[in-house]
XYZ file of N, CA and C in Angstrom:
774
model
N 0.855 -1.198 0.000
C 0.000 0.000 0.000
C 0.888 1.244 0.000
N 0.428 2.281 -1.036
C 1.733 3.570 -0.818
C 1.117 4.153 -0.273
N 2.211 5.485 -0.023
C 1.241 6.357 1.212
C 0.090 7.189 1.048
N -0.273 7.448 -0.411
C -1.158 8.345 -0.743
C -2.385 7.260 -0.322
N -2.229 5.895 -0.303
C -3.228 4.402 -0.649
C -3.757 4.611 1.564
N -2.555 4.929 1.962
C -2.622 4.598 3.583
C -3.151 6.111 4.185
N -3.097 7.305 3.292
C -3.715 8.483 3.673
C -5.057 8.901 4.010
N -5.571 8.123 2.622
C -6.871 8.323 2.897
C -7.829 7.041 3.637
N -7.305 5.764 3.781
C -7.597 4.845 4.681
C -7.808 4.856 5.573
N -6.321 6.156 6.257
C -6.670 6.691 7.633
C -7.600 7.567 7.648
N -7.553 8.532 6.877
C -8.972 9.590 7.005
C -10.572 8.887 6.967
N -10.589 8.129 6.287
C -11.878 7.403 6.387
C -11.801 6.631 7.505
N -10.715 6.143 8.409
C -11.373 5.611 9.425
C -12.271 6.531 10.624
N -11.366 8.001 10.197
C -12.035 8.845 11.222
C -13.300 9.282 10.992
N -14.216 8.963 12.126
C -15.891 9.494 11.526
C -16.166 10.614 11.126
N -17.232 10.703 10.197
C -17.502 12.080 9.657
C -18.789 12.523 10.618
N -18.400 14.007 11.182
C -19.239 14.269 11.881
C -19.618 15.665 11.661
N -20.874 16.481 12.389
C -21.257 17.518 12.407
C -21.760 17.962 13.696
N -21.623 19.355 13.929
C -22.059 19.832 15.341
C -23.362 20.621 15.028
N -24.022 20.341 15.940
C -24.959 21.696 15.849
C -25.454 22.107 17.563
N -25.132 23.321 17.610
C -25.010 24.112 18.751
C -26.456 25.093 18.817
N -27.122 24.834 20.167
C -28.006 26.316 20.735
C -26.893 26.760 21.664
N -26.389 28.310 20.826
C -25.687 28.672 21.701
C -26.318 29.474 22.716
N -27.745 29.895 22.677
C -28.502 30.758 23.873
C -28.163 29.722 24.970
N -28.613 28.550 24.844
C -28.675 27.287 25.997
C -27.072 27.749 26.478
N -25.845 27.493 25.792
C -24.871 27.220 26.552
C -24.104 29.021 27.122
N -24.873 29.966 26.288
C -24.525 31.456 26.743
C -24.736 31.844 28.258
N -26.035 31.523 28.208
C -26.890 32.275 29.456
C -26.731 30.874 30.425
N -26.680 29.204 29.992
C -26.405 28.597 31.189
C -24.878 28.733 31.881
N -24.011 29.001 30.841
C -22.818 29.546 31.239
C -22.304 30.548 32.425
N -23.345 31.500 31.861
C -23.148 33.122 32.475
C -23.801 32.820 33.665
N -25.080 32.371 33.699
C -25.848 32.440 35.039
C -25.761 31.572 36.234
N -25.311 30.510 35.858
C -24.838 29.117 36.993
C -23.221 29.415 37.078
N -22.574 29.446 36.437
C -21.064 29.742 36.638
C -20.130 30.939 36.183
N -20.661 32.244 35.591
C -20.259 33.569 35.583
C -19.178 33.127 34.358
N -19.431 32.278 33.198
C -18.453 32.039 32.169
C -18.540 32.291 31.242
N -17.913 32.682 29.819
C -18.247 32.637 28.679
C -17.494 31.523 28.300
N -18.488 30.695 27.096
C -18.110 29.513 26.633
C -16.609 29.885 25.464
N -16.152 28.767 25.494
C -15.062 28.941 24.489
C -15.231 28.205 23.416
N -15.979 28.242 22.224
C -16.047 27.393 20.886
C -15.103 27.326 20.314
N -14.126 28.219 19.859
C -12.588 27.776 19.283
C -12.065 26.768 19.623
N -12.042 26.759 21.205
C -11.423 25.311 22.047
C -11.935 24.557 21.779
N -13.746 24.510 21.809
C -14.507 23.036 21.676
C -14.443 22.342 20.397
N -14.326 23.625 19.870
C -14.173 22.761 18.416
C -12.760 22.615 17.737
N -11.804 22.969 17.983
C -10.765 22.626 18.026
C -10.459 20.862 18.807
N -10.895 20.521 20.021
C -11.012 19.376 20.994
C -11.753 18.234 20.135
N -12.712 18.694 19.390
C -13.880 17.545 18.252
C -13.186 17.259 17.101
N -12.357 18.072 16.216
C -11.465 18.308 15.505
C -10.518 17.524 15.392
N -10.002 17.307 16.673
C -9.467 15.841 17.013
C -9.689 14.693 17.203
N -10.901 14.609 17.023
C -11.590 13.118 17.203
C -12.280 12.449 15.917
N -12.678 13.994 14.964
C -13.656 13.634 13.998
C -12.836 14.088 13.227
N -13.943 13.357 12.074
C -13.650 14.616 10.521
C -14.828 15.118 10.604
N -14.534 16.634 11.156
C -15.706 17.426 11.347
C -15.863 18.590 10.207
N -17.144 18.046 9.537
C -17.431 18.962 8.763
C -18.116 19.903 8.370
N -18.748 20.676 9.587
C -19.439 21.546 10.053
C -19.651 22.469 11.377
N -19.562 23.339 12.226
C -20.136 23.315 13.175
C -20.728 24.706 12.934
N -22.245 24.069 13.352
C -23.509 25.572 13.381
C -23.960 25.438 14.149
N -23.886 27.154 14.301
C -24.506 27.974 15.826
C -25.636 28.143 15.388
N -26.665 28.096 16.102
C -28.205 28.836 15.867
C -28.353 29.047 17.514
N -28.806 30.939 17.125
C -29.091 32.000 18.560
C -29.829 32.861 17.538
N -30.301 33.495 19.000
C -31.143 35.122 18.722
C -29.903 35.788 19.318
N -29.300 36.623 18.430
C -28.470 37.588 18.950
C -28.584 38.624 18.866
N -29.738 38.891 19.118
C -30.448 40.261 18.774
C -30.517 41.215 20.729
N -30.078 40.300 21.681
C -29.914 40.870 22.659
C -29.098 41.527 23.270
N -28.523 42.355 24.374
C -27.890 43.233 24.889
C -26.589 41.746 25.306
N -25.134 41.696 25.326
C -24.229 40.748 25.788
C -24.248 39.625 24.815
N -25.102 38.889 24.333
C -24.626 37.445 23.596
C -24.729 38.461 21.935
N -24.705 39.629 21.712
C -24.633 40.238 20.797
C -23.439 40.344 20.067
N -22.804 40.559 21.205
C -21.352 40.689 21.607
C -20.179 39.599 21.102
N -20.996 37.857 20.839
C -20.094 37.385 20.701
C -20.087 36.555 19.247
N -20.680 37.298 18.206
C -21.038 37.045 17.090
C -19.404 37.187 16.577
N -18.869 37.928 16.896
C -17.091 38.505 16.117
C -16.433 37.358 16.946
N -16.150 36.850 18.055
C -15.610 35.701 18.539
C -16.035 34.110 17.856
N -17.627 34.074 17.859
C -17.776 32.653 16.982
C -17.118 32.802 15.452
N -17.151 33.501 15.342
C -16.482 33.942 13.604
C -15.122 33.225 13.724
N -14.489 33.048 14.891
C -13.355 32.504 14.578
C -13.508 31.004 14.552
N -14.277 30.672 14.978
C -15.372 28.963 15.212
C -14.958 28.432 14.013
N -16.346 29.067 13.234
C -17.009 28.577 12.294
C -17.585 29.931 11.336
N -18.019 29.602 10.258
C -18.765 30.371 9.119
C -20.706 30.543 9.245
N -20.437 28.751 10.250
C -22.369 28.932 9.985
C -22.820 29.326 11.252
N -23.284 30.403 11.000
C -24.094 31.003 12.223
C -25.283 31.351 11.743
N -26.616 30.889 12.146
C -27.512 30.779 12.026
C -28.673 31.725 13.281
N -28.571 32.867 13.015
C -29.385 33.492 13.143
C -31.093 33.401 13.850
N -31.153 33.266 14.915
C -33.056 32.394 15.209
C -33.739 33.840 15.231
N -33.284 35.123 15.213
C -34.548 36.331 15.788
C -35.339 36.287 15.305
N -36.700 36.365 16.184
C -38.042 36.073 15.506
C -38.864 37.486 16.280
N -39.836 38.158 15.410
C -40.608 39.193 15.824
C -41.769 38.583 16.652
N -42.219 37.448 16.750
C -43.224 37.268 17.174
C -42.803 36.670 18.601
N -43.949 37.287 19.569
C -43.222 37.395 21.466
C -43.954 35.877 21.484
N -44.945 35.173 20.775
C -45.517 34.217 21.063
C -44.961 32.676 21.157
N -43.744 32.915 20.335
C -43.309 31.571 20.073
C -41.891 31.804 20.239
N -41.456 33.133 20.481
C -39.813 34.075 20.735
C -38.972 32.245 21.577
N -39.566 32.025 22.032
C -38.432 31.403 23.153
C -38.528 30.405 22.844
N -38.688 29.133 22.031
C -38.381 27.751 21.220
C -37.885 27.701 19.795
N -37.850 29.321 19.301
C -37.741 29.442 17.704
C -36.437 29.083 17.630
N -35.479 29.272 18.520
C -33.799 28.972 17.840
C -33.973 27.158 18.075
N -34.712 26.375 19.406
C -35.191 25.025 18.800
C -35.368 24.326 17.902
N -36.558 25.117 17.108
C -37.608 24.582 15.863
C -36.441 24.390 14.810
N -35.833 26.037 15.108
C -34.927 25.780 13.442
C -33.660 24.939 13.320
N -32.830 24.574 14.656
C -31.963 23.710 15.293
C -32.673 22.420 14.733
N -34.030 21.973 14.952
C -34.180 20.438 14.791
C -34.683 20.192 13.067
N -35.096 21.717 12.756
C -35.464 21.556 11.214
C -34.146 21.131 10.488
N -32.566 21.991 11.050
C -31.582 21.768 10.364
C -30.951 20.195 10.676
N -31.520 19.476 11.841
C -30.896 18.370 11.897
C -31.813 17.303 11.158
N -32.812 17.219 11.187
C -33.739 16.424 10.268
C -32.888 16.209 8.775
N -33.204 17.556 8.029
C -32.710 17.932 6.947
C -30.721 17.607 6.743
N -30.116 17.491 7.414
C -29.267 16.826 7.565
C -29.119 15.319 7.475
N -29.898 14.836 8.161
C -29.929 13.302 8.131
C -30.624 12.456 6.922
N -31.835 13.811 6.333
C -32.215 13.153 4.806
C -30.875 12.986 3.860
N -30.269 14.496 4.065
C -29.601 14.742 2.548
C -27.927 14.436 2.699
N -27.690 14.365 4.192
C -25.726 13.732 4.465
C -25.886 12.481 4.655
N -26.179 11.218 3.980
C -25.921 9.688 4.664
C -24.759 9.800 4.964
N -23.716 10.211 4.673
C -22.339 9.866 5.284
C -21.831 10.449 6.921
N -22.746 11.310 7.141
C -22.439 11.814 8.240
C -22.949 10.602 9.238
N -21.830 10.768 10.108
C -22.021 9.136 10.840
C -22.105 9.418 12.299
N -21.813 10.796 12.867
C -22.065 11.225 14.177
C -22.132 12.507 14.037
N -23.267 12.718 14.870
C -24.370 13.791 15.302
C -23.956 14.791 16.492
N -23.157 15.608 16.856
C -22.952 16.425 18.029
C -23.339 17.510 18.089
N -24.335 17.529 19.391
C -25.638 17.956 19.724
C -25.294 19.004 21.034
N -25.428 20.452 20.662
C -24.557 20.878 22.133
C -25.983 21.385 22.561
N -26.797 21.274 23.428
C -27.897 21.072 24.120
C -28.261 19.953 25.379
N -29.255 20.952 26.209
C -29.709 20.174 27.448
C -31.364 19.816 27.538
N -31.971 20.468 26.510
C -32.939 20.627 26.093
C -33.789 19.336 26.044
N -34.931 18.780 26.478
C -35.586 17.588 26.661
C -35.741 17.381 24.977
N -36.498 18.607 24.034
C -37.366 18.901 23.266
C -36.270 18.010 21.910
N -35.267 17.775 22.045
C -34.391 16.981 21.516
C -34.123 15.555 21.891
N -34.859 15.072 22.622
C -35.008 13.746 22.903
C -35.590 12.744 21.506
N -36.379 13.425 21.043
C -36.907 12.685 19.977
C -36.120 12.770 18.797
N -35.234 13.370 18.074
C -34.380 13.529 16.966
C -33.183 12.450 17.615
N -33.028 12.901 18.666
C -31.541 11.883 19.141
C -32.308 10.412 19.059
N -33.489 9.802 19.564
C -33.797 8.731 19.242
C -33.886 8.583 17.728
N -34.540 9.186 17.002
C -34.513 9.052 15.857
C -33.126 9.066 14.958
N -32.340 9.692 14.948
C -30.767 9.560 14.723
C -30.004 8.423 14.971
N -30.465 7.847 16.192
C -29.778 7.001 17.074
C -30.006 5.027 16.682
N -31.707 5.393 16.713
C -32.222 4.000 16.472
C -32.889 3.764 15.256
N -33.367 4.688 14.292
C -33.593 4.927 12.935
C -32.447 4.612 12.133
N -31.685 5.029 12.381
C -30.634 5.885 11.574
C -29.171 5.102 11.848
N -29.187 4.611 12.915
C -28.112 3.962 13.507
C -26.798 4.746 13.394
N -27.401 6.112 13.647
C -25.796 7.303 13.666
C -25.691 7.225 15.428
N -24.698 7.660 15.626
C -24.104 7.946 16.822
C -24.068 9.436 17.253
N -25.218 9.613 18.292
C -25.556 10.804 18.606
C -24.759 11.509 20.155
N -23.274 12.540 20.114
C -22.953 12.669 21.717
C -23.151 14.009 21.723
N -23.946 13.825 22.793
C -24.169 15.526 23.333
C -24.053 15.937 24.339
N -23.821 17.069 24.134
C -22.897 18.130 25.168
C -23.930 18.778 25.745
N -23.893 19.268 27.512
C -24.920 20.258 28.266
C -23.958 20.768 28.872
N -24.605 21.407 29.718
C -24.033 22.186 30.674
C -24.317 21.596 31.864
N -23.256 21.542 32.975
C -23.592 21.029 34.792
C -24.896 21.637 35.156
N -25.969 21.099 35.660
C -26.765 21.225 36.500
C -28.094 21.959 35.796
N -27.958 21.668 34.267
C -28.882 22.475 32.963
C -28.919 21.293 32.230
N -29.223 20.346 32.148
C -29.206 18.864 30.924
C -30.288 18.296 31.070
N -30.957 18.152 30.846
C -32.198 17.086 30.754
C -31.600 15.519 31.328
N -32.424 15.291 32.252
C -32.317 12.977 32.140
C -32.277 12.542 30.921
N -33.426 12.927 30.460
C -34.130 11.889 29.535
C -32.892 12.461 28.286
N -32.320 13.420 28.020
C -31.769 13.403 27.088
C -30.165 12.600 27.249
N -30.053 12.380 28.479
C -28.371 11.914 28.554
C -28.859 10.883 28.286
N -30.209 9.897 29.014
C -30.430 8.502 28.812
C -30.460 7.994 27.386
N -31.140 8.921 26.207
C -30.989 8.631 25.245
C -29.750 8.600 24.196
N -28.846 9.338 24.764
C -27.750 9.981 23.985
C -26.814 8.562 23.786
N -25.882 8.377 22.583
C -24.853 7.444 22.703
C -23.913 7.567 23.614
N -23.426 8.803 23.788
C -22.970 9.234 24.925
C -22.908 10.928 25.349
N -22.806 11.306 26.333
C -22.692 12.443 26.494
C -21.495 13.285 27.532
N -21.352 14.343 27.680
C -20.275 15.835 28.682
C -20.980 16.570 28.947
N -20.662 16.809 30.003
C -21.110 18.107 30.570
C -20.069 19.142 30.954
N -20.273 20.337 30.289
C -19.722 21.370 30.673
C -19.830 22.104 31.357
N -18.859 23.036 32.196
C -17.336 23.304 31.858
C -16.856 22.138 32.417
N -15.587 21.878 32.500
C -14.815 20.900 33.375
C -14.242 21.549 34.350
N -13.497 20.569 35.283
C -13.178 21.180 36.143
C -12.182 22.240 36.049
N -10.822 21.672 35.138
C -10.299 22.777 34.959
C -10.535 24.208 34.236
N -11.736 24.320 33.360
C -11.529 26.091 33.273
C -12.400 26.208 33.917
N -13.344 25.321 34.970
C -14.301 26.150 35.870
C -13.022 26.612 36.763
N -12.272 26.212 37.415
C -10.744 26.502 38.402
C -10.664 27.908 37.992
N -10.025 27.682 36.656
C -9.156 28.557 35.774
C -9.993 29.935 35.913
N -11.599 29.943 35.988
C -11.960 31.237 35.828
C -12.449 31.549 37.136
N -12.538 30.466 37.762
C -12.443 31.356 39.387
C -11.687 32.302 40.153
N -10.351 31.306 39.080
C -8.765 32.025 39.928
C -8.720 33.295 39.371
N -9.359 33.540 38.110
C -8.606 34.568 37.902
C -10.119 35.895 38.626
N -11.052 35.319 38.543
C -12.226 36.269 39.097
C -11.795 36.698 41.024
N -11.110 35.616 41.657
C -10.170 35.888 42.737
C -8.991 36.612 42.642
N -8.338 36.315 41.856
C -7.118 37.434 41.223
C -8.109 38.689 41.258
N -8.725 39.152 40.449
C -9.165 40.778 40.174
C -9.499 40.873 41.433
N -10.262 40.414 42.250
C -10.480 40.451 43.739
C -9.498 41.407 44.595
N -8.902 40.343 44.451
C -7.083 40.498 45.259
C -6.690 42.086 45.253
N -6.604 41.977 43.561
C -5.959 43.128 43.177
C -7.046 44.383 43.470
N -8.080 44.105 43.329
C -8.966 45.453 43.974
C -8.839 45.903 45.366
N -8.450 44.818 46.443
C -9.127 44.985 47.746
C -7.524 45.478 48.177
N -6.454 45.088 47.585
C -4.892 45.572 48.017
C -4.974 47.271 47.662
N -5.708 47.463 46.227
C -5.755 48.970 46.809
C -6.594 49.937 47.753
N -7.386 48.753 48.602
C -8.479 49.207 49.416
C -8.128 48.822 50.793
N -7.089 49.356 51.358
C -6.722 48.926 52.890
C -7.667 49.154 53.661
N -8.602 49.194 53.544
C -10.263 49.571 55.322
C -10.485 48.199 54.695
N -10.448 47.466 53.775
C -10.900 46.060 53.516
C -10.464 45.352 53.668
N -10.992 44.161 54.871
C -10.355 43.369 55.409
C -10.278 41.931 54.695
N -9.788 40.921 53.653
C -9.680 40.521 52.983
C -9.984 38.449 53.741
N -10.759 38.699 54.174
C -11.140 37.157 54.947
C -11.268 36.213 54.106
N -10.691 34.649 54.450
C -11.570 34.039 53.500
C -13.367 33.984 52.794
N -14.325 33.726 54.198
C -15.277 33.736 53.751
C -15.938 35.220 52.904
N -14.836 35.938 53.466
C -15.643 37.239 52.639
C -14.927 37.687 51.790
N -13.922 37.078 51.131
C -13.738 36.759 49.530
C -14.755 35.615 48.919
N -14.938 34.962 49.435
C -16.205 33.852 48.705
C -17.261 34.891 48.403
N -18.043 35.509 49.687
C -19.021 36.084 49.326
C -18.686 37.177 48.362
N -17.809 38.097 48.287
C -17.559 39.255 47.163
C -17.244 38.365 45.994
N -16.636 37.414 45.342
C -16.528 37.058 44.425
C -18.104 36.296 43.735
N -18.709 35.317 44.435
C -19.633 35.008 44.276
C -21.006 36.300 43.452
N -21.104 37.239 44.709
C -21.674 38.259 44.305
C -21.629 38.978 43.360
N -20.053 39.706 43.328
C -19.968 40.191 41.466
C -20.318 39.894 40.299
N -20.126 38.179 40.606
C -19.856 37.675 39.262
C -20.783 36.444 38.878
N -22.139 36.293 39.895
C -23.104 35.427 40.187
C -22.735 34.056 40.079
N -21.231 34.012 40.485
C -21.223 32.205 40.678
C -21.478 31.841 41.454
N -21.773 30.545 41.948
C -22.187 29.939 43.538
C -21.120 29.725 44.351
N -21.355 29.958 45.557
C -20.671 30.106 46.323
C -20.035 28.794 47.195
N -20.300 27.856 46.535
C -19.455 27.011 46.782
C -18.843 26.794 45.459
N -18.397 26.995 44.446
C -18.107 27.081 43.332
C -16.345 27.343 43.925
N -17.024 28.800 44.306
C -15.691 29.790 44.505
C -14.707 29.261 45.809
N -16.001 29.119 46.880
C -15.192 28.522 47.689
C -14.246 27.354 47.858
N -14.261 26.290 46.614
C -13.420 25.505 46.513
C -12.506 26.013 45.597
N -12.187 26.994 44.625
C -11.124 27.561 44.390
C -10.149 28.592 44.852
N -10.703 28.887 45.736
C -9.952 29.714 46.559
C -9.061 28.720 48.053
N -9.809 27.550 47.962
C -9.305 26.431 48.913
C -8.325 26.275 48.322
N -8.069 26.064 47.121
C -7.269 24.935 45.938
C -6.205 25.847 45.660
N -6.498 27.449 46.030
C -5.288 28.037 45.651
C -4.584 28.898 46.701
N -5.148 28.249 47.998
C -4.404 28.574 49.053
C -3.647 27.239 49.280
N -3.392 25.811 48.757
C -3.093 24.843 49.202
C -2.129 24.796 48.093
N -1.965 25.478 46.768
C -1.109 25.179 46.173
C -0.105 26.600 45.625
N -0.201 27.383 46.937
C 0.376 28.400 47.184
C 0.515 29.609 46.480
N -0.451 29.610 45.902
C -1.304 30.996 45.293
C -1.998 32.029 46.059
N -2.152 31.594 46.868
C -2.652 32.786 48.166
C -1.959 32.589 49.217
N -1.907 33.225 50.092
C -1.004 32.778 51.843
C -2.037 33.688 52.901
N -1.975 32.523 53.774
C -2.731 33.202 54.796
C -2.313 34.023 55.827
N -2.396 35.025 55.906
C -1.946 36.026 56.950
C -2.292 36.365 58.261
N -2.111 37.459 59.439
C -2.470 37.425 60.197
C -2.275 39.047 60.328
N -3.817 39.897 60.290
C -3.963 41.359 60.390
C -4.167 41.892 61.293
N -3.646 42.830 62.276
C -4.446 43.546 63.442
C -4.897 44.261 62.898
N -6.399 44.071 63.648
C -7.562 45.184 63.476
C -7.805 46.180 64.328
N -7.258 45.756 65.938
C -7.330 46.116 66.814
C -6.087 46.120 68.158
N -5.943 47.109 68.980
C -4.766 46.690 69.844
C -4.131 45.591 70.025
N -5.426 44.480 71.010
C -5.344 43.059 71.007
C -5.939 42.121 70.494
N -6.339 42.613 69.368
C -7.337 41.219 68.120
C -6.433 41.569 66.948
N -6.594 40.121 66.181
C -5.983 39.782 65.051
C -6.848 39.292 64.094
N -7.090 39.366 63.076
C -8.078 38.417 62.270
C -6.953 37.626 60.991
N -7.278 36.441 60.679
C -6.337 35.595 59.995
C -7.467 36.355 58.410
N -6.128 36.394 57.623
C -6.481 37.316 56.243
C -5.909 36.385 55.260
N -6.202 36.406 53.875
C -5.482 35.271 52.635
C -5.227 36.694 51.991
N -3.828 36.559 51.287
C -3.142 37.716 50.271
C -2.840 37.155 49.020
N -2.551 37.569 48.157
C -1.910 36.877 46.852
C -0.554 36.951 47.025
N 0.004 35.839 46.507
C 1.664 35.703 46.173
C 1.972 36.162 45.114
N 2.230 37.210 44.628
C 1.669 38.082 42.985
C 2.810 37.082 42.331
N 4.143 36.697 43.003
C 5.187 35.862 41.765
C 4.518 34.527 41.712
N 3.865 34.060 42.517
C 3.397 32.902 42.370
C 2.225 32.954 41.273
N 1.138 33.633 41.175
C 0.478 33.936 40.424
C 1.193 34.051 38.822
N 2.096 35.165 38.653
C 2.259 35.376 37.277
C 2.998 34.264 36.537
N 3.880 33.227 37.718
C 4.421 32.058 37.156
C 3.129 31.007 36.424
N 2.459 30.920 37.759
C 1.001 30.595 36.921
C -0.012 31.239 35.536
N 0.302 32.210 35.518
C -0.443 32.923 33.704
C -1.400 33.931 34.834
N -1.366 33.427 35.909
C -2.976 34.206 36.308
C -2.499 36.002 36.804
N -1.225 36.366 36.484
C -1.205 37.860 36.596
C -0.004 38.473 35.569
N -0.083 39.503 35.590
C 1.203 40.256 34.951
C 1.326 41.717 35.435
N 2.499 41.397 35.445
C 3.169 42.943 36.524
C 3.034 43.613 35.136
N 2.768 44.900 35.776
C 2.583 46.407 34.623
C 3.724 47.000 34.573
């Protein structure tokens, strides 16, 4: 066999696949349960490696104040962005759905070769296409939700499924939402910088949960990213305080001296 004979042997072993993304679902479950913006370059860069992926489409209403915003970032994704704004308030909130499952139907008539289905939704209302994909069709359907936003019935049906974020960039964006912290409250000496009341100020700003935060701020006092101190407040009281190690930090990516 020559190598041009062993090139494409290998490429055909890799499945041909397609994504299709509600990015409202993973915007606002992002932002509102864990204070994140999703990263599609990465995700699809990560699928990229697994498949021969030959598509990935967004369908949103981006006709709102913030996910407006990230129409120039998916551009670096992908080309298909699919547009859901609809004038009518009656049906406004399933329309990026309808047209999500119209485009996967219509997919599965007219691509037989597409051999796996990736489905970035938590959405129940997709239970029935993934069966149909799945046991019709005998494609291999894995879909992606978000922690604590996924439907049962849709993981039960799925060939397999993830949930997003993982642990590490949920970490990754705690530390650094604790970093800006840091760096605000060092130029604010009347602020007394406690553990629990860095949980609560970080939590608060940035509406993550507060045990979210509180285990990253554990994780980066134990691996010496913060140090715990000891402040007088008073003649004879002390209160134990956490500071940043700013060299420890920037060795880590999470700061840079100006």
């Amino acid at each position: 066999m020559n190598f041009l004979s062993k090139l494409f042997k290998k490429r055909d072993a890799v499945p041909r696949a397609i994504a299709f993304v509600d990015y409202e679902y993973w915007y606002y479950s992002f932002q509102n349960l864990f204070g994140l913006k999703p990263d599609v370059p990465a995700w699809r860069k990560a699928l990229a490696e697994q498949y021969a992926l030959d598509d990935l489409m967004i369908f949103a209403d981006f006709s709102s104040k913030g996910i407006n915003g990230e129409l120039q970032r998916l551009r670096t994704a992908t080309n298909t962005i699919i547009e859901t704004q609809n004038s009518s308030t009656r049906y406004k909130k399933d329309m990026t759905d309808f047209i999500m499952l119209d485009y996967i139907y219509q997919t599965a008539a007219l691509r037989p070769e597409i051999g796996v289905y990736i489905l970035f939704t938590g959405d129940a209302h997709f239970q029935s296409v993934t069966k149909y994909l799945a046991q019709r069709l005998g494609k291999e359907v894995v879909i992606y939700g978000v922690t604590d936003s996924f439907s049962k019935q849709l993981k039960d049906v799925a060939t397999e499924y993830h949930e997003l974020p993982d642990s590490e960039e949920l970490f990754d964006s705690c530390c650094r939402m604790i970093v800006e912290n840091m760096a605000y409250v060092t130029s604010r000496p009347e602020i007394i910088p406690t553990f629990l009341g860095t949980v609560q100020a970080v939590s608060r700003k940035n509406n993550v949960p507060e045990e979210v935060v509180h285990a990253a701020l554990q994780k980066m006092l134990d691996t010496g990213l913060l140090v715990k101190k000891q402040r007088r407040v008073d003649f004879n009281r002390k209160v134990r305080t956490i500071a940043p190690d700013w060299e420890a930090l920037e060795r880590a990516g999470l700061w840079q001296f100006g």
